[in-house]
Coordinates of C-alpha atoms in Angstrom, one line a residue:
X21 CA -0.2 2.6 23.9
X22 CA 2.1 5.0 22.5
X23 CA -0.3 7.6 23.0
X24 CA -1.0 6.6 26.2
X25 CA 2.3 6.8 27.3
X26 CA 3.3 10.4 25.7
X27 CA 6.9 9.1 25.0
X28 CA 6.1 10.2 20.9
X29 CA 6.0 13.2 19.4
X30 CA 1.9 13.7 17.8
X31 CA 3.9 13.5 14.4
X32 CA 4.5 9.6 15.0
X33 CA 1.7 8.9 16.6
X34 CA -0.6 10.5 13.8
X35 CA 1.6 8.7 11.2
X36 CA 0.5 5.3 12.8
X37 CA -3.1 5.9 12.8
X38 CA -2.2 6.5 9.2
X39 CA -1.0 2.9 8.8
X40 CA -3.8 1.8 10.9
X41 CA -6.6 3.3 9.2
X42 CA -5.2 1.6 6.0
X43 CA -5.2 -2.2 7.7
X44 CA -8.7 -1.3 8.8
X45 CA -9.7 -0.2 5.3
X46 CA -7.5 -3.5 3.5
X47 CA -9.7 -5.4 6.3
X48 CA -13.2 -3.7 4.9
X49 CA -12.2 -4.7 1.3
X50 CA -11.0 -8.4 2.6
X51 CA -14.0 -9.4 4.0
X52 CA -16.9 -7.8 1.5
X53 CA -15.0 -10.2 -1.0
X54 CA -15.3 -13.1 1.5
X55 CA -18.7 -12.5 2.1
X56 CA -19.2 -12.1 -2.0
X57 CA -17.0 -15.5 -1.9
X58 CA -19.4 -17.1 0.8
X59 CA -15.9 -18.3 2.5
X60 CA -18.3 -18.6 6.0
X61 CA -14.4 -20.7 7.3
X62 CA -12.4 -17.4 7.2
X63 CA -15.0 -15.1 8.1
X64 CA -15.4 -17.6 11.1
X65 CA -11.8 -17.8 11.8
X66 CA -11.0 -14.0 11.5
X67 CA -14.1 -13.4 13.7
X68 CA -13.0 -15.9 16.3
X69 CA -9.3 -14.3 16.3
X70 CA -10.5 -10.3 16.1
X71 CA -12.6 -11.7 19.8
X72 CA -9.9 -13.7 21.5
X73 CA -7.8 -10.3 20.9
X74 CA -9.7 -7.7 22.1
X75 CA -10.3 -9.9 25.2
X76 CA -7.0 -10.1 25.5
X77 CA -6.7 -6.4 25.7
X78 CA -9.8 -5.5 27.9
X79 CA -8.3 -7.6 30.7
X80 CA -4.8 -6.5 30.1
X81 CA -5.5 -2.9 29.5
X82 CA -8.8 -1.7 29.6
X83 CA -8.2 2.1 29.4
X84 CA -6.9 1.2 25.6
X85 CA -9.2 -1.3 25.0
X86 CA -11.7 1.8 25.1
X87 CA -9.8 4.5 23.6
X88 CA -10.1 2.3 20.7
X89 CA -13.5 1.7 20.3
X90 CA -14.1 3.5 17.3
X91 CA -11.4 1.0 15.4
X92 CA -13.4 -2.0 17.5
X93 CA -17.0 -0.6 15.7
X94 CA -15.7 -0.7 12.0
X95 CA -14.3 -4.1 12.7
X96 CA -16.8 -5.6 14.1
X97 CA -19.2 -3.9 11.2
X98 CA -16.5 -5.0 8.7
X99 CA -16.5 -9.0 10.0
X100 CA -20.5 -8.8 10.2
X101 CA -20.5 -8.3 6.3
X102 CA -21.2 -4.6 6.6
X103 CA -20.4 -2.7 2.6
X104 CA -18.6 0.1 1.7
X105 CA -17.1 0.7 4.9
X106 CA -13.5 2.3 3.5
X107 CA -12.5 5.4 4.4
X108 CA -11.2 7.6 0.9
X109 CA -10.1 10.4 2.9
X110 CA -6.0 11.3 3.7
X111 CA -4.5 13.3 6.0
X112 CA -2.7 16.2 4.6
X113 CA 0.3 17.2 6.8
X114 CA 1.1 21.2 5.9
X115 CA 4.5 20.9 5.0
X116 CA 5.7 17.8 4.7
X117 CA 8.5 17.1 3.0
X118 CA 8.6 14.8 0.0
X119 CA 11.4 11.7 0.0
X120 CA 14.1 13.7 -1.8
X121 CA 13.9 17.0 -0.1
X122 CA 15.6 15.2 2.9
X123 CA 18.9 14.4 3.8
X124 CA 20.3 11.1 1.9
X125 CA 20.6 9.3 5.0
X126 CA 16.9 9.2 5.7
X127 CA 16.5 8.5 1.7
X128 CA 18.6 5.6 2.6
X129 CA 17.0 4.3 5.6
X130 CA 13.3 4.1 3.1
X131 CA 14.8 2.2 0.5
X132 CA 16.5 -0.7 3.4
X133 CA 12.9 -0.7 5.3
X134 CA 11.1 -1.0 1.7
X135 CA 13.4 -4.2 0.5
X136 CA 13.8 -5.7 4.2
X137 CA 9.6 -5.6 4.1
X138 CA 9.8 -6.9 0.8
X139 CA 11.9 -9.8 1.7
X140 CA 10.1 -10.4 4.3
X141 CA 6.9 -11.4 3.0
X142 CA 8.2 -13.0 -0.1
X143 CA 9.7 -15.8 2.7
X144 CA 5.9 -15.6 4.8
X145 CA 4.1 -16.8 1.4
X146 CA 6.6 -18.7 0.1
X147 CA 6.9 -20.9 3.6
X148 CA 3.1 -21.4 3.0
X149 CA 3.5 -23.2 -0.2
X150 CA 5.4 -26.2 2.1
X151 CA 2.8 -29.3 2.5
X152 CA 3.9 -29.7 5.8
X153 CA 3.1 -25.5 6.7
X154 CA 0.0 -26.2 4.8
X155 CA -1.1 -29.3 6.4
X156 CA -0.1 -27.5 10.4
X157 CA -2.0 -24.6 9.2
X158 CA -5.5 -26.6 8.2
X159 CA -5.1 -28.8 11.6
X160 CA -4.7 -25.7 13.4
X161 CA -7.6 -23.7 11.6
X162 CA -10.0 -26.5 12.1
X163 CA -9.0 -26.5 15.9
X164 CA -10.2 -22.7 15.8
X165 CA -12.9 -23.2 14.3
X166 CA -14.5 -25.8 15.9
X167 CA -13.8 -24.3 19.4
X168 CA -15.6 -20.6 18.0
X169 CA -18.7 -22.5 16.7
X170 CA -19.0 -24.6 19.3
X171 CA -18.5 -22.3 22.5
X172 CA -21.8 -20.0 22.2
X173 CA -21.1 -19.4 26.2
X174 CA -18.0 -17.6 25.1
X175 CA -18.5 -16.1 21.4
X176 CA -21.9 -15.3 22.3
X177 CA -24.1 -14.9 19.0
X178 CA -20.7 -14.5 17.1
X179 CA -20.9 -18.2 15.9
X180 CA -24.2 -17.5 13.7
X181 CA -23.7 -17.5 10.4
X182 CA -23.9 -14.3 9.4
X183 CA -25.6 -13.8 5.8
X184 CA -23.5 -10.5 4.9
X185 CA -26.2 -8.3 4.3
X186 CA -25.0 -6.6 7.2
X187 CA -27.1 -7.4 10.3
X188 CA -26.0 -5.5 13.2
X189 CA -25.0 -2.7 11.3
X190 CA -23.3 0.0 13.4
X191 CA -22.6 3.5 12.3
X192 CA -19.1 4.4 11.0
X193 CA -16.8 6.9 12.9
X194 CA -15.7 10.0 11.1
X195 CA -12.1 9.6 9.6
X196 CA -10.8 11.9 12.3
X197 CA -12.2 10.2 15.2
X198 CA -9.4 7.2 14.6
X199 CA -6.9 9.7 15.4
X200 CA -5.4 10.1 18.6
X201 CA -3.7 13.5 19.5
X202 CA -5.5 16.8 18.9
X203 CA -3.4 17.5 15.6
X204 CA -4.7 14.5 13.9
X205 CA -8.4 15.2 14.8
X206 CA -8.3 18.7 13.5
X207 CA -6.3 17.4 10.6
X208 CA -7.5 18.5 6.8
X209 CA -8.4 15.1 4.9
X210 CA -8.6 14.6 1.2
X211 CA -10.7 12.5 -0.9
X212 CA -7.8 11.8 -3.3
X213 CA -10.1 10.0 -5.0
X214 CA -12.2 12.7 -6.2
X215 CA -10.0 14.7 -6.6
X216 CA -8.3 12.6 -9.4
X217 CA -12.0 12.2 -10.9
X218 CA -12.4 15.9 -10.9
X219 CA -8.5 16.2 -12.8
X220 CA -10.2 13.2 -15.0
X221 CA -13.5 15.6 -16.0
X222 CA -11.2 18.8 -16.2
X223 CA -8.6 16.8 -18.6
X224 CA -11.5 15.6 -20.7
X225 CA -12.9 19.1 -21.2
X226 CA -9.3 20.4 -22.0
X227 CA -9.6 17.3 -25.0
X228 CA -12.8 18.6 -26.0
X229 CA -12.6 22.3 -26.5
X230 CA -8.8 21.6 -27.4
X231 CA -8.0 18.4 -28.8
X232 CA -6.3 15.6 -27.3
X233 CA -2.9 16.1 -26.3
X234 CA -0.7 12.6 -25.8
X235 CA 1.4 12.8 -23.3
X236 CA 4.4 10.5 -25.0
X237 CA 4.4 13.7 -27.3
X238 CA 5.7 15.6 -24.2
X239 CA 7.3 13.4 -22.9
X240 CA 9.7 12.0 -25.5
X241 CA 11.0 15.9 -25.7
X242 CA 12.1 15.8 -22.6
X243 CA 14.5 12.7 -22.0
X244 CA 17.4 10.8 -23.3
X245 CA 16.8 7.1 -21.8
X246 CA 13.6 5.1 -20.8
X247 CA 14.4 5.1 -17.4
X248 CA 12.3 7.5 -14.6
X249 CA 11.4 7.2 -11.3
X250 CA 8.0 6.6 -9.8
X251 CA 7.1 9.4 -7.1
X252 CA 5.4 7.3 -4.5
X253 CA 4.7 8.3 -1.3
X254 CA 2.6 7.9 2.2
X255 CA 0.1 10.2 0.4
X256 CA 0.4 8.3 -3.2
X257 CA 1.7 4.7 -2.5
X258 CA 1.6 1.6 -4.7
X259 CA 1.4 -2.1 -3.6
X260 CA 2.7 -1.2 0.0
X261 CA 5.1 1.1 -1.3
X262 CA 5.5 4.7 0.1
X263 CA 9.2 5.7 -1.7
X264 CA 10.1 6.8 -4.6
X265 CA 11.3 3.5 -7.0
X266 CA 12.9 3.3 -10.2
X267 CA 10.9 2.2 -13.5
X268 CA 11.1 1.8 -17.1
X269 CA 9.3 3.6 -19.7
X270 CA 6.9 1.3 -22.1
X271 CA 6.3 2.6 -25.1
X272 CA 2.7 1.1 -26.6
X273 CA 2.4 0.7 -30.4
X274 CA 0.6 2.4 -32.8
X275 CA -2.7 0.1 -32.0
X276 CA -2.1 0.1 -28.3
X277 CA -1.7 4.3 -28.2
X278 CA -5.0 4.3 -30.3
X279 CA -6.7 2.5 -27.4
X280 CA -4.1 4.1 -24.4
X281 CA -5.3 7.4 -22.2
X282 CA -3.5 10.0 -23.4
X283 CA -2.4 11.4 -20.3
X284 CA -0.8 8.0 -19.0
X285 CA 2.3 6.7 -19.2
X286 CA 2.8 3.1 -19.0
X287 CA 5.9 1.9 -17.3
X288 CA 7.6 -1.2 -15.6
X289 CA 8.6 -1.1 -12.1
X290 CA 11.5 -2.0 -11.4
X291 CA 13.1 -5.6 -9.7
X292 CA 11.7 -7.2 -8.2
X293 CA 8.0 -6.0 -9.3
X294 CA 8.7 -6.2 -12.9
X295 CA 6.1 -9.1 -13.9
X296 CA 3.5 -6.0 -13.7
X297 CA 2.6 -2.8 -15.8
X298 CA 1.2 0.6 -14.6
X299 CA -0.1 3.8 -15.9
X300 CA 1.3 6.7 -14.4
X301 CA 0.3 10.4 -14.8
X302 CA 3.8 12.2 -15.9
X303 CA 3.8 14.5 -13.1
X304 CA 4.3 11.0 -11.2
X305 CA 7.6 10.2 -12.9
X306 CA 11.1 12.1 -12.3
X307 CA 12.2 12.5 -15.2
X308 CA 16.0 14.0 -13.9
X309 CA 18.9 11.8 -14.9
X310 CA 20.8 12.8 -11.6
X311 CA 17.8 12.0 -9.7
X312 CA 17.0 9.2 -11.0
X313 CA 20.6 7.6 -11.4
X314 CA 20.6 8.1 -8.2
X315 CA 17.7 6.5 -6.8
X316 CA 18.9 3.7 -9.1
X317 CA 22.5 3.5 -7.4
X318 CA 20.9 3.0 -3.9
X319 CA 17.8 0.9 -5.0
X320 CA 21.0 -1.8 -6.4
X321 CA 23.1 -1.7 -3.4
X322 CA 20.1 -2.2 -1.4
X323 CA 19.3 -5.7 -3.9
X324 CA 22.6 -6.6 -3.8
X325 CA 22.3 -6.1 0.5
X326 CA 19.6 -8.4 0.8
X327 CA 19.4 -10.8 -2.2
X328 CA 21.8 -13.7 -2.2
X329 CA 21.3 -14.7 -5.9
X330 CA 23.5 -12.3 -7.9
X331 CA 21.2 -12.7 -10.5
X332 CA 18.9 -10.2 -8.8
X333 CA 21.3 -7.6 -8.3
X334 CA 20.1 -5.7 -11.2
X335 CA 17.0 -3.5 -11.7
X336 CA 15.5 -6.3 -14.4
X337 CA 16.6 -3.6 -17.1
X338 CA 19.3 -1.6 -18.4
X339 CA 20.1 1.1 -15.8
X340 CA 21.5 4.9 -17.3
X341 CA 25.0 4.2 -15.6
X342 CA 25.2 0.8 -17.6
X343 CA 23.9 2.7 -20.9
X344 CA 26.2 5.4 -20.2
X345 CA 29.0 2.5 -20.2
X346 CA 28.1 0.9 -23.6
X347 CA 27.8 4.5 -25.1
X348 CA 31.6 5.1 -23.9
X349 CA 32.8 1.9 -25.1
X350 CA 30.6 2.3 -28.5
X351 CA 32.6 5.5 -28.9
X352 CA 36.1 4.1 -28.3

């Protein structure tokens, strides 16, 4: 619709078939694990849902309804059981600019949208843990489903159980062909993937012709606290997360090195996503005090924005302004 209605630049527009190609792709991986599952209720249900929808929108606005029809295919190929449907391919915008190389108040505005998203679904799932949500939710599901399996007049041969080895297999469109405006189909796309296998076989080569190099041996030249900055972005995001967010630094022991890959970092990200670890390559970490003190400054007074419990008005960890503190008063 926004493409429809040219009231975007192609830069927006291009940036939501981003985001849409990555629900489509999270919708590939959903439903091969419910068909692994055999969970025939959700397939059912999303099924039933995905047709009432795009009903919706053929009668309300066809012209969309078949601009789309690449994004309709790998759906209905996806719900059908079809495999290994994701797309591994990124768009690479010639100079983009990363998160800190513009202006604070756009820095600002990423971190706000990041926590307000974050609060966001933390209140969806926790609302569904209610008995009475729960019990709404099954009555209302069961409505669904028995309406979908029993109305062949209106679902057609939807309603057969489908035994996911991908019957009605359709052919995928080409990454590009999801893209609206003429800059996104002539776009360059990336297998990311491969290309961090291909740094993975260059790095192992490097190890065998010249020994194994751990990176904490770099790495522990270079800094003064454990704190750093993970580099995410739309291009390299983490959990839902496209801005750069403060961690902490792990250091394994000396069994746990012995086992670790040498070119990884592990680290803890910060509040509230510390109950999890990561490995990060270093050139994924900022490693700048002022850069990272700073992302820590606005990362807080976003917390203490949006979090009532003062608890959580920290990063879960010393941050290098509250270090910098103790060292003062230590020297005093």
């Amino acid at each position: 619709e926004m493409y429809q209605n040219q009231k975007f630049q192609e830069s927006t527009i291009n940036r939501m078939a981003d985001g849409a190609i990555l629900s489509l792709n999270m919708l590939a991986v959903s439903c091969e694990e419910l068909y692994k599952e055999q969970d025939q209720k959700t397939i059912d249900l999303a099924k039933k849902r995905a047709h009432d929808k795009l009903s919706q929108l053929k009668s309300e606005n066809n012209t969309i309804y078949e601009l789309i029809e690449p994004h309709r295919n790998f759906m209905n190929a996806a719900l059908n059981g079809q495999k290994d449907l994701r797309y591994k391919q990124d768009r690479v915008e010639p100079g983009a600019k990363a998160l800190f190389e513009q202006d604070p108040t756009k820095i600002n505005e990423a971190f706000v949208k990041m926590i307000h998203h974050q609060q966001a679904f933390d209140k969806s799932r926790d609302a569904l843990l209610e008995p009475k949500t729960n019990q709404k939710l099954a009555k209302q599901h069961q409505s669904e489903l028995n309406e979908y399996r029993r109305n062949e007049c209106k679902y057609g041969r939807n309603n057969d159980n489908d035994n996911g080895s991908g019957s009605g297999k359709s052919s995928r469109a080409q990454v590009k062909d999801l893209y609206f405006t003429k800059s996104g189909k002539s776009a360059n796309f990336v297998d990311t993937e491969a290309v961090e296998r291909a740094r993975r076989e260059e790095r192992k080569m490097d190890e065998d012709i010249f020994g194994v190099n751990d990176v904490y041996d770099d790495l522990f030249k270079q800094i003064t606290y454990m704190n750093a900055v993970l580099k995410l972005s739309p291009q390299q995001d983490w959990n839902g997360i496209n801005t750069p967010l403060p961690c902490l630094i792990l250091t394994p022991t000396k069994q746990q090195r012995a086992n670790h890959d040498y070119t990884k970092v592990k680290i803890m990200p910060c509040s509230p996503y510390t109950d999890c670890t990561l490995d990060a390559s270093l050139d994924m970490l900022e490693l700048d005090e002022q850069v990272i003190k700073k992302v820590e400054k606005m990362h807080i007074r976003k917390l203490k924005k949006f979090e009532q419990d003062t608890s959580k008005h920290n990063l879960g960890y010393k941050s290098i302004k509250d270090q910098e503190r103790e060292i003062d008063i230590d020297s005093e």
